[in-house]
Amino acid sequence: MARQAKAYIAGVYEHPTRKAVDKTLAQLHAEVARGALADAGLTKDDVDGFFCDGSVPGLGGMVLAEYMGLNLSHTDTTETGGSSYLVHVGHAMAAIAAGKCKVALITLAGRPRAEGLRALGARARGEDSPERGFELPYGPMVTNLYAMAAMRHMHEFGTTSEQLAWIKVAASHHAQHNPHAMLRDVVSVEDVLASPMICDPLHRLDCCVISDGGGALVVVSPEIAATLGDRCVKVLGQGEAIKHLNAGQVDLTYTGAALSGPVAFAEAGLKPADMDYVSIYDSFTITVLETLEDLGFCAKGKGGAFVSDGNLISGVGKLPFNTDGGGLCNNHPSNRGGMTKVIEAVRQLRHEAHPAVQVPDCRLALAHGTGGQISQRTGAATIILGGNDA
């Protein structure tokens, strides 16, 4: 019996650019919006709900709504970093169920490569955070914070650099088939370990790329979905959470996925073993390893063994992940990669991924986004998606 859904993802679009020197931020938002609406078979005049995050300068959603000529009955600018867009999917589902809108547009765009570090802003550098006065004088960088989590996981559970490297290897096997991926060369465990050490124990190839670009989603009501054919993907469950420093009593070995995942699975009435494919936020290799543990795909501390020996490679392993190459190889637009995690999960469920990485009979998929840094405060959001036959 087919599962029922409160909302459907009808359109997706990923911007092909990786360095947008000739486009403004507003242009990128408009272009991804147009692409996702075309994919859904809708127009901007059908949109009555708009969602974007706090990375949009100024008044954000108001400015973009005017720029794109949207006439709206509902807006949402929730900001949880890279998990924002998966939060927005859940909020769009709730708004649709409440009758606030029927066609919700969610957009992401950024130009960190074109603009340089200025584009990251004070928020991304942590300059407006409560601990600024204690930490900023010591100059922590994002890589330092993730390396600290990786080192702690190694200390607690015996995780190795070789095990982390397998995550990059899997991403590279998938990226070779993506003509837009920034890094298309297949790498080995030895290649990852031989790359320069950025912050012990993380090597250069343990880190994601930085790209311009963006993406968009169109979330619609069941009534609208019924008019759009069989490419609409069901939103079966969504969970969101914030893990914070807890006044200094923080465990670096788990992420907010331990909180958002169970909520999403419970709402969908499914479990990790039911998933055919996963899109996992991959700012660093350690992010993927901890997230897989926290979502229940393996026990805490067993992530190293779970990701080894090609277990994440489509057609080889038991749990194919990030078949577009992910943030580790494909793109990480505006340093907020959650959007592309949803887009690739939709491609898999539509059976529109590259033939070399398409998961056979893919019916159920999970997408997860992480915002902030896993050793500080993080936003986490998990969504469970189903294909037309799920």
Tab-separated table of C-alpha atoms in Angstrom:
chain	number	residue	atom	x	y	z
A	1	MET	CA	0.000	0.000	0.000
A	2	ALA	CA	1.402	3.386	-1.030
A	3	ARG	CA	2.323	5.769	1.781
A	4	GLN	CA	0.483	9.064	2.088
A	5	ALA	CA	2.338	12.371	2.365
A	6	LYS	CA	1.369	15.823	3.578
A	7	ALA	CA	3.604	17.457	0.967
A	8	TYR	CA	5.652	16.603	-2.113
A	9	ILE	CA	8.842	17.905	-3.675
A	10	ALA	CA	7.773	18.664	-7.223
A	11	GLY	CA	10.821	20.511	-8.552
A	12	VAL	CA	14.559	20.693	-7.924
A	13	TYR	CA	17.416	22.551	-9.561
A	14	GLU	CA	21.153	22.820	-8.896
A	15	HIS	CA	22.990	25.768	-10.420
A	16	PRO	CA	25.798	24.575	-12.721
A	17	THR	CA	28.217	27.385	-11.849
A	18	ARG	CA	31.004	26.855	-9.356
A	19	LYS	CA	32.414	30.403	-9.633
A	20	ALA	CA	29.916	33.158	-10.330
A	21	VAL	CA	32.067	36.169	-11.149
A	22	ASP	CA	29.468	37.460	-13.617
A	23	LYS	CA	26.327	37.133	-11.490
A	24	THR	CA	24.871	38.839	-8.451
A	25	LEU	CA	23.481	36.964	-5.477
A	26	ALA	CA	19.938	37.924	-6.482
A	27	GLN	CA	20.527	36.631	-10.009
A	28	LEU	CA	21.591	33.253	-8.650
A	29	HIS	CA	18.472	33.047	-6.485
A	30	ALA	CA	16.293	33.912	-9.479
A	31	GLU	CA	18.013	31.426	-11.776
A	32	VAL	CA	17.714	28.491	-9.389
A	33	ALA	CA	14.084	29.432	-8.702
A	34	ARG	CA	13.304	29.460	-12.402
A	35	GLY	CA	15.043	26.122	-12.872
A	36	ALA	CA	13.187	24.383	-10.044
A	37	LEU	CA	9.815	25.763	-11.145
A	38	ALA	CA	10.439	24.622	-14.708
A	39	ASP	CA	11.368	21.180	-13.396
A	40	ALA	CA	8.047	21.083	-11.537
A	41	GLY	CA	6.044	22.321	-14.493
A	42	LEU	CA	5.008	25.480	-12.643
A	43	THR	CA	5.665	29.223	-12.927
A	44	LYS	CA	6.439	31.995	-10.454
A	45	ASP	CA	2.779	32.979	-10.546
A	46	ASP	CA	1.919	29.646	-8.903
A	47	VAL	CA	4.189	30.338	-5.908
A	48	ASP	CA	2.431	31.519	-2.751
A	49	GLY	CA	5.086	30.544	-0.176
A	50	PHE	CA	8.773	31.537	-0.149
A	51	PHE	CA	11.576	30.244	2.097
A	52	CYS	CA	15.194	31.408	2.320
A	53	ASP	CA	17.772	31.641	5.103
A	54	GLY	CA	19.628	34.399	6.902
A	55	SER	CA	22.582	34.374	4.494
A	56	VAL	CA	20.597	36.726	2.245
A	57	PRO	CA	21.766	40.287	3.016
A	58	GLY	CA	19.431	42.985	4.254
A	59	LEU	CA	15.782	42.089	4.535
A	60	GLY	CA	16.352	38.775	2.804
A	61	GLY	CA	13.084	37.193	1.807
A	62	MET	CA	11.353	40.551	1.296
A	63	VAL	CA	14.056	41.743	-1.096
A	64	LEU	CA	14.086	38.499	-3.069
A	65	ALA	CA	10.305	38.318	-3.255
A	66	GLU	CA	10.299	41.761	-4.865
A	67	TYR	CA	13.227	40.918	-7.166
A	68	MET	CA	11.504	37.763	-8.431
A	69	GLY	CA	8.034	39.265	-8.535
A	70	LEU	CA	6.470	36.797	-6.106
A	71	ASN	CA	2.999	37.380	-4.661
A	72	LEU	CA	3.013	35.520	-1.363
A	73	SER	CA	0.694	34.486	1.433
A	74	HIS	CA	3.460	32.895	3.526
A	75	THR	CA	7.194	33.481	4.104
A	76	ASP	CA	9.893	31.935	6.316
A	77	THR	CA	13.532	32.962	6.784
A	78	THR	CA	14.584	30.451	9.441
A	79	GLU	CA	18.381	30.383	9.840
A	80	THR	CA	20.175	27.224	11.004
A	81	GLY	CA	23.192	27.325	8.698
A	82	GLY	CA	23.618	24.432	6.298
A	83	SER	CA	20.601	22.627	7.717
A	84	SER	CA	18.267	25.531	6.921
A	85	TYR	CA	16.894	24.093	3.680
A	86	LEU	CA	15.885	20.792	5.249
A	87	VAL	CA	14.269	22.774	8.058
A	88	HIS	CA	12.474	24.759	5.362
A	89	VAL	CA	11.128	21.545	3.804
A	90	GLY	CA	9.555	20.649	7.151
A	91	HIS	CA	8.236	24.166	7.672
A	92	ALA	CA	6.807	24.207	4.141
A	93	MET	CA	5.098	20.888	4.828
A	94	ALA	CA	3.568	22.323	8.005
A	95	ALA	CA	2.481	25.513	6.250
A	96	ILE	CA	0.856	23.516	3.461
A	97	ALA	CA	-0.945	21.291	5.973
A	98	ALA	CA	-2.194	24.429	7.773
A	99	GLY	CA	-3.500	25.926	4.537
A	100	LYS	CA	-1.016	28.818	4.555
A	101	CYS	CA	0.271	28.048	1.049
A	102	LYS	CA	0.103	25.424	-1.696
A	103	VAL	CA	3.314	25.971	-3.662
A	104	ALA	CA	6.411	26.729	-1.573
A	105	LEU	CA	9.666	27.848	-3.194
A	106	ILE	CA	12.945	27.331	-1.275
A	107	THR	CA	16.133	28.929	-2.624
A	108	LEU	CA	19.841	29.007	-1.793
A	109	ALA	CA	22.583	31.040	-3.459
A	110	GLY	CA	26.084	32.181	-2.586
A	111	ARG	CA	29.316	33.598	-4.020
A	112	PRO	CA	32.087	32.743	-1.508
A	113	ARG	CA	34.599	31.874	-4.270
A	114	ALA	CA	33.927	34.993	-6.289
A	115	GLU	CA	33.950	37.284	-3.258
A	116	GLY	CA	36.574	35.527	-1.132
A	117	LEU	CA	36.484	35.330	2.652
A	118	ARG	CA	34.441	38.547	2.827
A	119	ALA	CA	31.447	36.504	1.662
A	120	LEU	CA	31.567	34.312	4.742
A	121	GLY	CA	30.657	37.254	6.928
A	122	ALA	CA	30.953	37.790	10.653
A	123	ARG	CA	28.340	35.142	11.422
A	124	ALA	CA	30.269	32.384	9.650
A	125	ARG	CA	33.447	33.414	11.479
A	126	GLY	CA	31.638	33.325	14.803
A	127	GLU	CA	32.208	37.013	15.517
A	128	ASP	CA	28.670	37.478	16.827
A	129	SER	CA	28.589	34.364	19.001
A	130	PRO	CA	28.415	34.428	22.828
A	131	GLU	CA	31.876	32.887	23.249
A	132	ARG	CA	33.546	35.454	21.005
A	133	GLY	CA	35.422	37.155	23.828
A	134	PHE	CA	36.846	33.862	25.049
A	135	GLU	CA	37.736	32.156	21.764
A	136	LEU	CA	38.305	34.818	19.107
A	137	PRO	CA	41.672	36.000	20.514
A	138	TYR	CA	43.028	32.495	19.849
A	139	GLY	CA	41.884	32.526	16.234
A	140	PRO	CA	40.025	29.228	15.849
A	141	MET	CA	39.224	28.345	12.256
A	142	VAL	CA	36.456	26.033	11.086
A	143	THR	CA	38.983	23.298	10.338
A	144	ASN	CA	40.358	23.480	13.895
A	145	LEU	CA	36.909	22.884	15.314
A	146	TYR	CA	36.192	19.833	13.156
A	147	ALA	CA	39.680	18.464	13.758
A	148	MET	CA	39.018	18.690	17.487
A	149	ALA	CA	35.901	16.537	17.062
A	150	ALA	CA	37.807	14.058	14.879
A	151	MET	CA	40.620	13.758	17.397
A	152	ARG	CA	38.172	13.148	20.221
A	153	HIS	CA	36.359	10.450	18.231
A	154	MET	CA	39.708	8.781	17.563
A	155	HIS	CA	40.594	8.930	21.246
A	156	GLU	CA	37.264	7.515	22.419
A	157	PHE	CA	36.718	4.823	19.796
A	158	GLY	CA	39.986	4.128	18.011
A	159	THR	CA	38.810	5.638	14.729
A	160	THR	CA	41.670	6.042	12.241
A	161	SER	CA	42.625	8.469	9.494
A	162	GLU	CA	42.445	5.577	7.037
A	163	GLN	CA	38.798	5.012	7.936
A	164	LEU	CA	37.946	8.688	7.472
A	165	ALA	CA	39.716	8.606	4.107
A	166	TRP	CA	37.269	5.989	2.810
A	167	ILE	CA	34.521	8.635	2.914
A	168	LYS	CA	36.478	10.844	0.504
A	169	VAL	CA	37.244	7.832	-1.672
A	170	ALA	CA	33.532	7.047	-1.991
A	171	ALA	CA	32.686	10.662	-2.838
A	172	SER	CA	35.378	10.710	-5.526
A	173	HIS	CA	34.095	7.502	-7.131
A	174	HIS	CA	30.747	9.259	-7.566
A	175	ALA	CA	32.100	12.678	-8.602
A	176	GLN	CA	33.936	11.240	-11.614
A	177	HIS	CA	30.532	10.912	-13.307
A	178	ASN	CA	29.409	14.480	-12.532
A	179	PRO	CA	30.536	16.957	-15.223
A	180	HIS	CA	29.964	19.896	-12.850
A	181	ALA	CA	31.959	18.489	-9.914
A	182	MET	CA	34.954	20.566	-8.842
A	183	LEU	CA	37.066	17.478	-8.075
A	184	ARG	CA	36.481	14.637	-10.567
A	185	ASP	CA	39.619	12.541	-10.049
A	186	VAL	CA	39.131	9.233	-8.231
A	187	VAL	CA	41.385	9.096	-5.172
A	188	SER	CA	42.605	6.288	-2.950
A	189	VAL	CA	43.016	6.068	0.798
A	190	GLU	CA	46.730	6.578	0.243
A	191	ASP	CA	46.041	9.758	-1.764
A	192	VAL	CA	43.968	11.210	1.066
A	193	LEU	CA	46.625	10.436	3.676
A	194	ALA	CA	49.360	11.858	1.450
A	195	SER	CA	47.547	15.175	0.978
A	196	PRO	CA	48.818	18.039	3.159
A	197	MET	CA	47.837	18.039	6.806
A	198	ILE	CA	45.536	21.024	7.370
A	199	CYS	CA	44.764	20.505	11.043
A	200	ASP	CA	45.687	17.234	12.737
A	201	PRO	CA	44.138	14.732	12.052
A	202	LEU	CA	42.393	16.245	9.007
A	203	HIS	CA	44.178	16.321	5.663
A	204	ARG	CA	43.323	18.574	2.746
A	205	LEU	CA	41.259	15.834	1.110
A	206	ASP	CA	39.246	15.388	4.323
A	207	CYS	CA	37.855	18.878	3.708
A	208	CYS	CA	35.038	19.976	1.419
A	209	VAL	CA	35.402	22.265	-1.567
A	210	ILE	CA	34.154	25.863	-1.499
A	211	SER	CA	31.981	26.923	-4.406
A	212	ASP	CA	29.579	29.532	-5.651
A	213	GLY	CA	26.183	28.528	-6.964
A	214	GLY	CA	23.063	27.338	-5.256
A	215	GLY	CA	19.884	25.389	-5.689
A	216	ALA	CA	16.142	25.436	-5.223
A	217	LEU	CA	13.240	23.199	-4.265
A	218	VAL	CA	9.526	23.439	-4.949
A	219	VAL	CA	7.335	21.843	-2.263
A	220	VAL	CA	3.653	21.448	-3.096
A	221	SER	CA	0.412	20.236	-1.571
A	222	PRO	CA	-0.918	16.745	-2.365
A	223	GLU	CA	-3.641	18.348	-4.504
A	224	ILE	CA	-1.094	20.207	-6.641
A	225	ALA	CA	1.143	17.129	-6.838
A	226	ALA	CA	-1.739	15.101	-8.245
A	227	THR	CA	-1.790	17.398	-11.283
A	228	LEU	CA	1.954	17.194	-11.984
A	229	GLY	CA	2.537	13.564	-12.953
A	230	ASP	CA	4.599	10.871	-11.275
A	231	ARG	CA	7.920	12.719	-10.719
A	232	CYS	CA	6.818	14.253	-7.420
A	233	VAL	CA	8.677	12.903	-4.384
A	234	LYS	CA	6.889	12.339	-1.089
A	235	VAL	CA	8.030	14.092	2.101
A	236	LEU	CA	7.368	11.317	4.620
A	237	GLY	CA	9.064	12.659	7.725
A	238	GLN	CA	11.157	15.561	8.994
A	239	GLY	CA	13.006	16.315	12.205
A	240	GLU	CA	15.065	19.286	13.323
A	241	ALA	CA	17.200	20.033	16.361
A	242	ILE	CA	19.840	22.303	17.822
A	243	LYS	CA	22.784	20.873	19.700
A	244	HIS	CA	24.704	23.506	21.643
A	245	LEU	CA	27.610	23.887	24.028
A	246	ASN	CA	25.478	23.287	27.133
A	247	ALA	CA	27.522	25.750	29.194
A	248	GLY	CA	30.714	23.866	28.368
A	249	GLN	CA	29.444	20.356	29.040
A	250	VAL	CA	29.714	19.258	25.420
A	251	ASP	CA	30.369	15.809	23.954
A	252	LEU	CA	32.284	16.180	20.683
A	253	THR	CA	31.558	12.634	19.533
A	254	TYR	CA	27.946	13.164	18.455
A	255	THR	CA	25.996	15.666	16.360
A	256	GLY	CA	22.485	17.075	16.295
A	257	ALA	CA	21.519	14.192	13.997
A	258	ALA	CA	21.104	12.081	17.141
A	259	LEU	CA	18.135	14.336	17.956
A	260	SER	CA	16.650	15.125	14.520
A	261	GLY	CA	16.967	11.627	13.051
A	262	PRO	CA	14.662	9.767	15.450
A	263	VAL	CA	11.954	12.402	14.983
A	264	ALA	CA	12.083	12.078	11.189
A	265	PHE	CA	12.056	8.266	11.267
A	266	ALA	CA	9.162	8.214	13.746
A	267	GLU	CA	7.062	10.580	11.637
A	268	ALA	CA	7.725	8.474	8.539
A	269	GLY	CA	7.119	5.201	10.366
A	270	LEU	CA	10.428	3.909	9.025
A	271	LYS	CA	13.891	2.973	10.305
A	272	PRO	CA	17.483	3.308	9.061
A	273	ALA	CA	17.505	-0.205	7.582
A	274	ASP	CA	14.653	0.807	5.256
A	275	MET	CA	16.728	3.452	3.457
A	276	ASP	CA	18.002	2.695	-0.052
A	277	TYR	CA	20.127	5.837	-0.320
A	278	VAL	CA	21.410	8.624	1.955
A	279	SER	CA	22.561	12.191	1.339
A	280	ILE	CA	24.726	13.217	4.291
A	281	TYR	CA	26.132	16.695	4.888
A	282	ASP	CA	29.876	16.370	4.256
A	283	SER	CA	31.719	19.526	5.245
A	284	PHE	CA	34.496	17.184	6.451
A	285	THR	CA	34.884	13.423	6.512
A	286	ILE	CA	34.355	13.368	10.275
A	287	THR	CA	30.959	15.058	9.782
A	288	VAL	CA	29.762	12.105	7.707
A	289	LEU	CA	31.109	9.465	10.076
A	290	GLU	CA	29.506	10.937	13.199
A	291	THR	CA	26.235	11.664	11.395
A	292	LEU	CA	25.876	8.075	10.156
A	293	GLU	CA	26.343	6.850	13.721
A	294	ASP	CA	23.880	9.373	15.107
A	295	LEU	CA	21.216	8.502	12.534
A	296	GLY	CA	21.413	4.855	13.572
A	297	PHE	CA	23.086	3.304	10.540
A	298	CYS	CA	25.687	1.837	12.890
A	299	ALA	CA	26.411	1.923	16.613
A	300	LYS	CA	28.243	4.845	18.215
A	301	GLY	CA	31.963	4.322	17.833
A	302	LYS	CA	31.536	1.839	14.960
A	303	GLY	CA	31.418	4.434	12.198
A	304	GLY	CA	35.030	3.890	11.183
A	305	ALA	CA	34.473	0.242	10.369
A	306	PHE	CA	31.113	1.015	8.746
A	307	VAL	CA	32.478	3.478	6.167
A	308	SER	CA	35.549	1.394	5.282
A	309	ASP	CA	36.178	-0.827	2.264
A	310	GLY	CA	33.862	1.028	-0.096
A	311	ASN	CA	30.664	0.562	1.901
A	312	LEU	CA	29.417	4.009	0.802
A	313	ILE	CA	30.092	3.521	-2.930
A	314	SER	CA	27.049	3.012	-5.139
A	315	GLY	CA	27.007	-0.448	-6.693
A	316	VAL	CA	29.677	-1.674	-4.283
A	317	GLY	CA	28.662	-0.946	-0.700
A	318	LYS	CA	25.552	-1.451	1.374
A	319	LEU	CA	24.702	2.229	1.847
A	320	PRO	CA	25.303	4.473	-1.203
A	321	PHE	CA	25.808	8.105	-0.200
A	322	ASN	CA	26.223	11.482	-1.922
A	323	THR	CA	26.170	10.128	-5.463
A	324	ASP	CA	26.773	13.592	-6.954
A	325	GLY	CA	30.166	13.763	-5.207
A	326	GLY	CA	28.790	15.811	-2.313
A	327	GLY	CA	30.547	18.718	-0.663
A	328	LEU	CA	33.784	16.762	-0.592
A	329	CYS	CA	34.043	16.710	-4.395
A	330	ASN	CA	31.102	18.328	-6.190
A	331	ASN	CA	30.153	21.643	-4.618
A	332	HIS	CA	29.393	23.344	-1.321
A	333	PRO	CA	27.505	26.482	-2.370
A	334	SER	CA	27.773	29.404	0.028
A	335	ASN	CA	29.292	26.982	2.564
A	336	ARG	CA	25.767	25.623	3.075
A	337	GLY	CA	25.542	22.220	1.472
A	338	GLY	CA	22.192	21.025	2.815
A	339	MET	CA	20.282	22.098	-0.291
A	340	THR	CA	22.225	19.839	-2.637
A	341	LYS	CA	21.670	16.891	-0.318
A	342	VAL	CA	17.927	17.125	-0.952
A	343	ILE	CA	18.388	17.632	-4.688
A	344	GLU	CA	20.461	14.466	-5.143
A	345	ALA	CA	18.074	12.424	-2.994
A	346	VAL	CA	15.225	13.535	-5.259
A	347	ARG	CA	17.242	12.563	-8.341
A	348	GLN	CA	17.801	9.108	-6.899
A	349	LEU	CA	14.118	8.588	-6.106
A	350	ARG	CA	13.125	9.749	-9.588
A	351	HIS	CA	15.777	7.421	-11.044
A	352	GLU	CA	17.359	10.457	-12.701
A	353	ALA	CA	20.836	10.211	-11.154
A	354	HIS	CA	23.780	9.392	-13.432
A	355	PRO	CA	23.370	5.775	-14.627
A	356	ALA	CA	26.761	4.845	-13.176
A	357	VAL	CA	25.660	5.803	-9.644
A	358	GLN	CA	21.890	5.319	-9.770
A	359	VAL	CA	20.759	3.030	-6.944
A	360	PRO	CA	18.594	0.256	-8.452
A	361	ASP	CA	14.964	0.255	-7.313
A	362	CYS	CA	15.565	3.284	-5.084
A	363	ARG	CA	12.283	3.906	-3.246
A	364	LEU	CA	13.248	5.481	0.089
A	365	ALA	CA	15.970	8.030	0.808
A	366	LEU	CA	17.248	10.151	3.668
A	367	ALA	CA	18.763	13.623	3.405
A	368	HIS	CA	20.492	15.291	6.333
A	369	GLY	CA	21.861	18.793	6.788
A	370	THR	CA	24.225	20.223	9.409
A	371	GLY	CA	24.684	23.894	10.251
A	372	GLY	CA	27.331	25.572	12.358
A	373	GLN	CA	30.260	23.457	13.548
A	374	ILE	CA	29.935	20.051	15.177
A	375	SER	CA	32.249	21.014	18.039
A	376	GLN	CA	30.241	24.149	18.875
A	377	ARG	CA	26.527	24.713	18.279
A	378	THR	CA	24.874	22.993	15.343
A	379	GLY	CA	21.558	23.035	13.605
A	380	ALA	CA	20.512	19.610	12.369
A	381	ALA	CA	17.664	18.576	10.088
A	382	THR	CA	16.719	15.196	8.666
A	383	ILE	CA	14.091	14.413	6.050
A	384	ILE	CA	12.793	11.044	4.864
A	385	LEU	CA	11.671	10.979	1.241
A	386	GLY	CA	9.787	8.432	-0.801
A	387	GLY	CA	9.461	7.880	-4.513
A	388	ASN	CA	6.166	7.740	-6.342
A	389	ASP	CA	5.879	3.995	-5.621
A	390	ALA	CA	6.933	4.168	-1.954
